[in-house]
Amino acid sequence: MELERVQFMKLNMKKYLEIYDRLIMSDKDFLISREEANRALGMYDPVIDLENFSKTSVRDQGPRKRPKHYTYGLEPWRTVFTSIQDCVELEQQVNPHRKLAVPGLLMTLIKAVKTTDEGLKSEGIFRLSVSARQIVALKTMLQKMDYNIKPLTPHLPAVMIKEWLRGLEDPLIPYELYGECIKNTKLSEWNEGQLLDFIYKIPEHHRITRA
């Protein structure tokens, strides 16, 4: 890519000199500098120049080294709502002793659905909506990984489960496996080997969360 950029610059420089030459044909001093510039451009080889630059950089600064104090961290914009992997990793940073591969956020919301009011017996748990203000307030709370939620109805945590699933950058069945999944559902018969083979293609956190 760098080589292409240098070659492009060289070509444009030649075009510039040709145009400028036509505009100032009577200037002898310019014509001399024009010939010198053309000669220099003809002698210039971008491949050799880049090789010399690399050798000089290694000679002066030494080979590139990994920083001594290298630490891995998630980007600030990644939250428990970004992906299943991020959710689990962020929760483990807060609680290093937590070893579950299933997001605690999801388990908290499912528990809230079951234990609030009439729980799973409530009408239209995943169909009836709640106010946008309640949704934003609960989502903000969960993004701070404050899971001490006390909803008044099971509809709020149910809506948040849908919100979380919809927002994942890669769904429970990853995009790369979605086509294969649809194709397999059209088979007249599945044998156990085929089923296990497909299941173990699903990333661990996705697979365990689905279960």
Short mmCIF file of C-alpha atoms in Angstrom, two decimals:
data_model
loop_
_atom_site.label_atom_id
_atom_site.label_comp_id
_atom_site.label_asym_id
_atom_site.label_seq_id
_atom_site.Cartn_x
_atom_site.Cartn_y
_atom_site.Cartn_z
CA MET A 1 0.00 0.00 0.00
CA GLU A 2 2.82 2.40 0.84
CA LEU A 3 4.59 1.49 -2.41
CA GLU A 4 1.44 2.27 -4.41
CA ARG A 5 1.13 5.63 -2.68
CA VAL A 6 4.75 6.60 -3.52
CA GLN A 7 4.37 5.51 -7.14
CA PHE A 8 1.16 7.53 -7.41
CA MET A 9 2.95 10.61 -6.04
CA LYS A 10 5.80 10.15 -8.55
CA LEU A 11 3.34 9.95 -11.46
CA ASN A 12 1.51 13.07 -10.32
CA MET A 13 4.79 14.97 -9.93
CA LYS A 14 5.65 14.22 -13.58
CA LYS A 15 2.22 15.44 -14.70
CA TYR A 16 2.64 18.61 -12.66
CA LEU A 17 6.03 19.34 -14.26
CA GLU A 18 4.65 18.82 -17.77
CA ILE A 19 1.77 21.26 -17.19
CA TYR A 20 4.00 23.84 -15.53
CA ASP A 21 6.55 23.49 -18.36
CA ARG A 22 3.92 24.45 -20.96
CA LEU A 23 3.00 27.55 -18.97
CA ILE A 24 6.58 28.86 -18.57
CA MET A 25 8.44 27.81 -21.73
CA SER A 26 10.57 31.00 -21.90
CA ASP A 27 12.08 30.77 -18.40
CA LYS A 28 15.59 29.29 -18.92
CA ASP A 29 16.25 28.96 -15.19
CA PHE A 30 13.05 26.98 -14.82
CA LEU A 31 13.91 24.77 -17.81
CA ILE A 32 17.23 23.87 -16.19
CA SER A 33 15.49 22.98 -12.92
CA ARG A 34 12.87 21.11 -14.95
CA GLU A 35 15.54 18.91 -16.53
CA GLU A 36 17.13 18.29 -13.14
CA ALA A 37 13.76 17.35 -11.64
CA ASN A 38 13.03 14.94 -14.50
CA ARG A 39 16.46 13.35 -14.12
CA ALA A 40 15.90 12.95 -10.38
CA LEU A 41 12.47 11.38 -10.93
CA GLY A 42 13.94 8.98 -13.49
CA MET A 43 16.59 7.84 -11.04
CA TYR A 44 14.13 7.46 -8.17
CA ASP A 45 13.07 3.88 -7.39
CA PRO A 46 10.33 3.66 -4.71
CA VAL A 47 11.06 -0.02 -3.97
CA ILE A 48 14.74 0.65 -3.20
CA ASP A 49 13.81 3.78 -1.24
CA LEU A 50 11.38 1.89 1.01
CA GLU A 51 13.91 -0.90 1.57
CA ASN A 52 16.58 1.64 2.53
CA PHE A 53 14.12 3.38 4.87
CA SER A 54 13.30 0.07 6.60
CA LYS A 55 16.97 -0.88 6.99
CA THR A 56 17.84 2.57 8.36
CA SER A 57 14.95 2.43 10.86
CA VAL A 58 15.99 -1.02 12.13
CA ARG A 59 19.65 0.07 12.32
CA ASP A 60 18.87 3.26 14.25
CA GLN A 61 16.03 2.05 16.47
CA GLY A 62 16.46 -1.73 16.56
CA PRO A 63 13.77 -4.35 15.81
CA ARG A 64 10.25 -3.52 16.91
CA LYS A 65 9.59 -4.78 20.44
CA ARG A 66 6.43 -5.46 22.39
CA PRO A 67 5.86 -2.98 25.27
CA LYS A 68 7.15 -4.28 28.61
CA HIS A 69 3.94 -3.50 30.47
CA TYR A 70 1.37 -4.77 28.02
CA THR A 71 -2.15 -5.21 29.37
CA TYR A 72 -5.26 -6.23 27.50
CA GLY A 73 -8.42 -4.27 28.07
CA LEU A 74 -11.73 -3.87 26.33
CA GLU A 75 -12.36 -0.65 24.46
CA PRO A 76 -14.28 1.90 26.58
CA TRP A 77 -17.32 1.72 24.29
CA ARG A 78 -17.75 -2.02 24.79
CA THR A 79 -20.32 -2.87 27.44
CA VAL A 80 -22.32 -5.85 28.71
CA PHE A 81 -24.74 -5.10 25.83
CA THR A 82 -22.10 -5.35 23.06
CA SER A 83 -21.55 -9.12 22.87
CA ILE A 84 -21.85 -12.26 24.98
CA GLN A 85 -18.03 -12.49 25.19
CA ASP A 86 -17.71 -8.87 26.37
CA CYS A 87 -20.48 -9.33 28.91
CA VAL A 88 -18.77 -12.37 30.47
CA GLU A 89 -15.31 -10.73 30.44
CA LEU A 90 -16.53 -7.50 32.04
CA GLU A 91 -18.39 -9.44 34.73
CA GLN A 92 -15.25 -11.46 35.47
CA GLN A 93 -13.23 -8.26 35.82
CA VAL A 94 -15.67 -7.11 38.52
CA ASN A 95 -15.85 -10.57 40.11
CA PRO A 96 -12.69 -12.60 39.25
CA HIS A 97 -14.05 -15.64 41.13
CA ARG A 98 -17.01 -15.92 38.79
CA LYS A 99 -16.37 -18.87 36.44
CA LEU A 100 -19.73 -19.22 34.67
CA ALA A 101 -19.72 -18.86 30.89
CA VAL A 102 -23.35 -17.64 30.87
CA PRO A 103 -23.73 -13.86 31.26
CA GLY A 104 -24.82 -12.93 34.78
CA LEU A 105 -26.92 -10.15 33.25
CA LEU A 106 -29.10 -12.68 31.44
CA MET A 107 -29.45 -14.88 34.53
CA THR A 108 -30.44 -11.83 36.60
CA LEU A 109 -33.13 -10.81 34.10
CA ILE A 110 -34.55 -14.35 33.81
CA LYS A 111 -34.73 -14.61 37.60
CA ALA A 112 -36.52 -11.24 37.75
CA VAL A 113 -39.08 -12.43 35.20
CA LYS A 114 -39.78 -15.59 37.20
CA THR A 115 -40.01 -14.02 40.66
CA THR A 116 -41.72 -10.66 40.02
CA ASP A 117 -45.48 -10.40 40.56
CA GLU A 118 -47.09 -13.48 38.94
CA GLY A 119 -43.89 -14.35 37.11
CA LEU A 120 -44.25 -16.62 34.10
CA LYS A 121 -48.05 -16.71 34.60
CA SER A 122 -48.36 -13.00 33.76
CA GLU A 123 -50.15 -12.23 30.51
CA GLY A 124 -48.01 -11.36 27.49
CA ILE A 125 -44.64 -11.24 29.29
CA PHE A 126 -42.65 -10.70 26.09
CA ARG A 127 -45.50 -9.03 24.18
CA LEU A 128 -46.59 -6.18 26.46
CA SER A 129 -44.18 -3.25 26.52
CA VAL A 130 -43.23 -0.78 29.26
CA SER A 131 -42.35 2.92 29.22
CA ALA A 132 -39.17 4.06 27.45
CA ARG A 133 -38.07 5.81 30.65
CA GLN A 134 -38.14 2.53 32.57
CA ILE A 135 -36.17 0.76 29.83
CA VAL A 136 -33.47 3.46 29.73
CA ALA A 137 -33.20 3.54 33.53
CA LEU A 138 -32.79 -0.25 33.78
CA LYS A 139 -30.33 -0.41 30.87
CA THR A 140 -28.18 2.32 32.43
CA MET A 141 -28.19 0.41 35.70
CA LEU A 142 -27.16 -2.85 34.00
CA GLN A 143 -24.42 -1.15 31.95
CA LYS A 144 -22.85 -0.13 35.27
CA MET A 145 -23.15 -3.83 36.21
CA ASP A 146 -25.51 -3.06 39.05
CA TYR A 147 -27.67 -6.16 38.99
CA ASN A 148 -29.69 -5.41 42.14
CA ILE A 149 -32.85 -4.79 40.16
CA LYS A 150 -36.34 -4.77 41.68
CA PRO A 151 -38.87 -4.36 38.86
CA LEU A 152 -42.55 -4.03 39.72
CA THR A 153 -43.70 -6.25 36.85
CA PRO A 154 -42.07 -9.12 34.92
CA HIS A 155 -42.57 -7.17 31.68
CA LEU A 156 -39.62 -4.83 32.28
CA PRO A 157 -36.94 -7.56 32.63
CA ALA A 158 -38.60 -9.46 29.76
CA VAL A 159 -38.33 -6.41 27.50
CA MET A 160 -34.69 -5.99 28.56
CA ILE A 161 -33.94 -9.61 27.60
CA LYS A 162 -35.25 -8.85 24.10
CA GLU A 163 -33.27 -5.58 24.05
CA TRP A 164 -30.06 -7.40 25.01
CA LEU A 165 -30.52 -10.18 22.44
CA ARG A 166 -31.36 -7.74 19.63
CA GLY A 167 -28.32 -5.57 20.36
CA LEU A 168 -25.66 -8.32 20.30
CA GLU A 169 -23.12 -7.70 17.52
CA ASP A 170 -23.17 -11.45 16.87
CA PRO A 171 -26.44 -13.27 17.78
CA LEU A 172 -26.77 -16.54 19.68
CA ILE A 173 -26.51 -18.37 16.36
CA PRO A 174 -23.56 -16.47 14.82
CA TYR A 175 -24.05 -14.92 11.38
CA GLU A 176 -21.41 -17.20 9.85
CA LEU A 177 -23.39 -20.30 10.91
CA TYR A 178 -26.88 -18.97 10.23
CA GLY A 179 -27.05 -20.25 6.65
CA GLU A 180 -25.93 -23.72 7.70
CA CYS A 181 -28.47 -23.71 10.55
CA ILE A 182 -31.36 -22.87 8.17
CA LYS A 183 -30.15 -25.50 5.70
CA ASN A 184 -30.04 -28.17 8.44
CA THR A 185 -33.60 -27.40 9.58
CA LYS A 186 -34.81 -28.43 6.11
CA LEU A 187 -33.28 -31.90 6.35
CA SER A 188 -35.82 -34.70 6.67
CA GLU A 189 -33.67 -36.40 9.33
CA TRP A 190 -30.86 -35.42 11.66
CA ASN A 191 -28.51 -37.96 13.10
CA GLU A 192 -26.76 -37.37 16.41
CA GLY A 193 -23.36 -36.92 14.78
CA GLN A 194 -24.58 -34.12 12.50
CA LEU A 195 -26.27 -32.36 15.41
CA LEU A 196 -23.22 -32.50 17.67
CA ASP A 197 -20.96 -31.41 14.83
CA PHE A 198 -23.04 -28.29 14.26
CA ILE A 199 -23.45 -27.50 17.97
CA TYR A 200 -19.69 -27.56 18.58
CA LYS A 201 -19.12 -25.11 15.75
CA ILE A 202 -20.95 -22.51 17.85
CA PRO A 203 -18.56 -20.47 20.07
CA GLU A 204 -18.52 -21.67 23.69
CA HIS A 205 -20.21 -18.67 25.32
CA HIS A 206 -22.97 -18.67 22.67
CA ARG A 207 -23.44 -22.43 22.94
CA ILE A 208 -23.72 -22.45 26.75
CA THR A 209 -25.96 -19.37 26.80
CA ARG A 210 -28.37 -21.06 24.37
CA ALA A 211 -28.51 -24.13 26.57
#
